[in-house]
PDB file of C-alpha atoms in Angstrom:
ATOM      1  CA  MET E   1      92.188 171.505 163.360  1.00  0.00           C
ATOM      2  CA  THR E   2      90.195 173.120 165.738  1.00  0.00           C
ATOM      3  CA  SER E   3      91.301 175.220 169.212  1.00  0.00           C
ATOM      4  CA  THR E   4      90.010 172.546 171.062  1.00  0.00           C
ATOM      5  CA  GLU E   5      91.265 169.619 169.161  1.00  0.00           C
ATOM      6  CA  LYS E   6      94.770 171.010 169.453  1.00  0.00           C
ATOM      7  CA  VAL E   7      93.927 171.962 173.036  1.00  0.00           C
ATOM      8  CA  MET E   8      93.573 167.751 173.932  1.00  0.00           C
ATOM      9  CA  ARG E   9      96.446 167.171 171.562  1.00  0.00           C
ATOM     10  CA  GLU E  10      98.989 169.120 174.104  1.00  0.00           C
ATOM     11  CA  LEU E  11      97.715 167.798 176.872  1.00  0.00           C
ATOM     12  CA  LYS E  12      98.427 164.714 175.911  1.00  0.00           C
ATOM     13  CA  GLU E  13     101.732 165.436 174.457  1.00  0.00           C
ATOM     14  CA  MET E  14     102.718 167.164 177.876  1.00  0.00           C
ATOM     15  CA  LEU E  15     100.686 164.090 179.801  1.00  0.00           C
ATOM     16  CA  SER E  16     103.227 161.578 177.672  1.00  0.00           C
ATOM     17  CA  ARG E  17     106.349 164.160 178.972  1.00  0.00           C
ATOM     18  CA  TRP E  18     105.274 163.988 182.226  1.00  0.00           C
ATOM     19  CA  ASN E  19     105.289 160.350 182.144  1.00  0.00           C
ATOM     20  CA  MET E  20     109.226 160.174 180.506  1.00  0.00           C
ATOM     21  CA  MET E  21     110.160 162.652 183.500  1.00  0.00           C
ATOM     22  CA  SER E  22     108.643 160.561 186.449  1.00  0.00           C
ATOM     23  CA  ALA E  23     110.007 157.811 184.520  1.00  0.00           C
ATOM     24  CA  ALA E  24     113.602 159.207 183.574  1.00  0.00           C
ATOM     25  CA  ASP E  25     116.967 157.735 185.500  1.00  0.00           C
ATOM     26  CA  GLN E  26     119.031 160.320 186.797  1.00  0.00           C
ATOM     27  CA  ASP E  27     120.891 160.415 184.236  1.00  0.00           C
ATOM     28  CA  ASP E  28     118.417 161.328 181.877  1.00  0.00           C
ATOM     29  CA  ALA E  29     116.096 163.708 184.823  1.00  0.00           C
ATOM     30  CA  GLU E  30     117.737 167.077 183.185  1.00  0.00           C
ATOM     31  CA  SER E  31     116.668 166.491 180.184  1.00  0.00           C
ATOM     32  CA  ALA E  32     113.591 164.854 180.768  1.00  0.00           C
ATOM     33  CA  ALA E  33     112.269 168.287 183.217  1.00  0.00           C
ATOM     34  CA  ASP E  34     113.572 170.359 180.009  1.00  0.00           C
ATOM     35  CA  THR E  35     111.057 168.571 177.563  1.00  0.00           C
ATOM     36  CA  PHE E  36     108.276 168.196 180.117  1.00  0.00           C
ATOM     37  CA  GLU E  37     108.739 172.124 180.885  1.00  0.00           C
ATOM     38  CA  SER E  38     108.384 173.161 177.722  1.00  0.00           C
ATOM     39  CA  SER E  39     105.540 171.385 176.603  1.00  0.00           C
ATOM     40  CA  PHE E  40     103.440 172.331 179.805  1.00  0.00           C
ATOM     41  CA  TYR E  41     103.736 176.341 177.935  1.00  0.00           C
ATOM     42  CA  ALA E  42     102.972 174.546 174.605  1.00  0.00           C
ATOM     43  CA  PHE E  43      99.844 173.354 176.082  1.00  0.00           C
ATOM     44  CA  MET E  44      99.219 176.627 178.569  1.00  0.00           C
ATOM     45  CA  ASP E  45      99.088 178.127 174.985  1.00  0.00           C
ATOM     46  CA  ALA E  46      96.975 176.723 173.564  1.00  0.00           C
ATOM     47  CA  VAL E  47      94.942 176.341 176.153  1.00  0.00           C
ATOM     48  CA  ARG E  48      95.200 180.292 175.693  1.00  0.00           C
ATOM     49  CA  GLU E  49      94.742 180.805 172.322  1.00  0.00           C
ATOM     50  CA  TRP E  50      91.649 178.721 172.802  1.00  0.00           C
ATOM     51  CA  THR E  51      89.921 180.382 175.690  1.00  0.00           C
ATOM     52  CA  ASP E  52      90.688 183.606 173.873  1.00  0.00           C
ATOM     53  CA  GLY E  53      88.585 183.000 171.174  1.00  0.00           C
ATOM     54  CA  LEU E  54      85.571 182.096 173.354  1.00  0.00           C
ATOM     55  CA  ASP E  55      82.932 184.304 173.239  1.00  0.00           C
ATOM     56  CA  PRO E  56      82.208 185.737 175.880  1.00  0.00           C
ATOM     57  CA  ARG E  57      85.304 185.142 177.301  1.00  0.00           C
ATOM     58  CA  PRO E  58      85.488 184.199 181.406  1.00  0.00           C
ATOM     59  CA  ALA E  59      85.988 187.562 183.440  1.00  0.00           C
ATOM     60  CA  ALA E  60      87.053 185.611 186.517  1.00  0.00           C
ATOM     61  CA  VAL E  61      89.519 182.294 186.367  1.00  0.00           C
ATOM     62  CA  GLU E  62      86.395 180.456 188.949  1.00  0.00           C
ATOM     63  CA  ASP E  63      84.262 180.598 185.361  1.00  0.00           C
ATOM     64  CA  LEU E  64      87.410 179.258 183.449  1.00  0.00           C
ATOM     65  CA  LEU E  65      88.060 176.710 185.772  1.00  0.00           C
ATOM     66  CA  GLU E  66      84.054 175.480 185.592  1.00  0.00           C
ATOM     67  CA  LEU E  67      84.069 175.255 181.863  1.00  0.00           C
ATOM     68  CA  PRO E  68      84.080 171.719 180.384  1.00  0.00           C
ATOM     69  CA  LEU E  69      86.830 171.099 178.485  1.00  0.00           C
ATOM     70  CA  ILE E  70      88.780 173.072 181.853  1.00  0.00           C
ATOM     71  CA  THR E  71      86.853 170.585 184.102  1.00  0.00           C
ATOM     72  CA  GLU E  72      88.122 167.357 181.723  1.00  0.00           C
ATOM     73  CA  ILE E  73      91.646 168.630 181.501  1.00  0.00           C
ATOM     74  CA  VAL E  74      91.573 169.779 185.331  1.00  0.00           C
ATOM     75  CA  GLU E  75      90.231 165.729 186.105  1.00  0.00           C
ATOM     76  CA  GLN E  76      93.442 164.225 183.592  1.00  0.00           C
ATOM     77  CA  LEU E  77      95.995 166.107 185.790  1.00  0.00           C
ATOM     78  CA  PRO E  78      98.201 164.657 187.597  1.00  0.00           C
ATOM     79  CA  ALA E  79      98.089 166.363 191.074  1.00  0.00           C
ATOM     80  CA  PRO E  80     101.693 167.955 191.579  1.00  0.00           C
ATOM     81  CA  LEU E  81      99.795 170.424 188.652  1.00  0.00           C
ATOM     82  CA  LEU E  82      97.164 171.413 189.663  1.00  0.00           C
ATOM     83  CA  LEU E  83      98.582 174.255 191.489  1.00  0.00           C
ATOM     84  CA  ASN E  84     101.115 175.306 188.182  1.00  0.00           C
ATOM     85  CA  PHE E  85      97.505 175.374 185.628  1.00  0.00           C
ATOM     86  CA  GLU E  86      95.293 177.285 187.868  1.00  0.00           C
ATOM     87  CA  THR E  87      98.447 180.021 188.280  1.00  0.00           C
ATOM     88  CA  GLU E  88      98.450 179.998 184.303  1.00  0.00           C
ATOM     89  CA  ALA E  89      94.768 179.846 183.836  1.00  0.00           C
ATOM     90  CA  GLU E  90      95.378 183.346 186.255  1.00  0.00           C
ATOM     91  CA  LEU E  91      97.894 184.638 184.192  1.00  0.00           C
ATOM     92  CA  ILE E  92      95.160 183.819 180.526  1.00  0.00           C
ATOM     93  CA  ILE E  93      92.655 185.639 182.353  1.00  0.00           C
ATOM     94  CA  GLU E  94      93.951 188.498 183.277  1.00  0.00           C
ATOM     95  CA  ARG E  95      95.803 188.166 179.982  1.00  0.00           C
ATOM     96  CA  GLN E  96      99.101 188.353 181.280  1.00  0.00           C
ATOM     97  CA  PHE E  97     102.283 186.585 179.943  1.00  0.00           C
ATOM     98  CA  ARG E  98     104.969 184.300 181.833  1.00  0.00           C
ATOM     99  CA  ILE E  99     108.657 186.031 180.997  1.00  0.00           C
ATOM    100  CA  ASP E 100     110.654 183.328 180.573  1.00  0.00           C
ATOM    101  CA  GLU E 101     112.760 184.071 183.743  1.00  0.00           C
ATOM    102  CA  ASP E 102     109.822 183.158 185.449  1.00  0.00           C
ATOM    103  CA  LYS E 103     109.184 180.350 184.187  1.00  0.00           C
ATOM    104  CA  TYR E 104     108.932 177.474 187.163  1.00  0.00           C
ATOM    105  CA  ASP E 105     111.878 174.979 187.216  1.00  0.00           C
TER     106      ASP E 105
END
């Protein structure tokens, strides 16, 4: 599987988890949110791996956001996830990693 295919697979899974979380009743809300969060970071890890394999690698987040694959992803993301995606994209460009305590709750 190529890194592009992995990104798209993880995107599909994350969007599926987002929809499940959005539809969850109060009893299942916490579990659905945890599952979504895990899928979001698995997706971002795939984006990081894909980005790190680019030659040349984007030097700025704006450059990354203009790439066709990333444009396609952004078009599919629910509006509430755009800021989180852009924040993670900045970390990817800066070659920084979020520690578990800093992940979104």
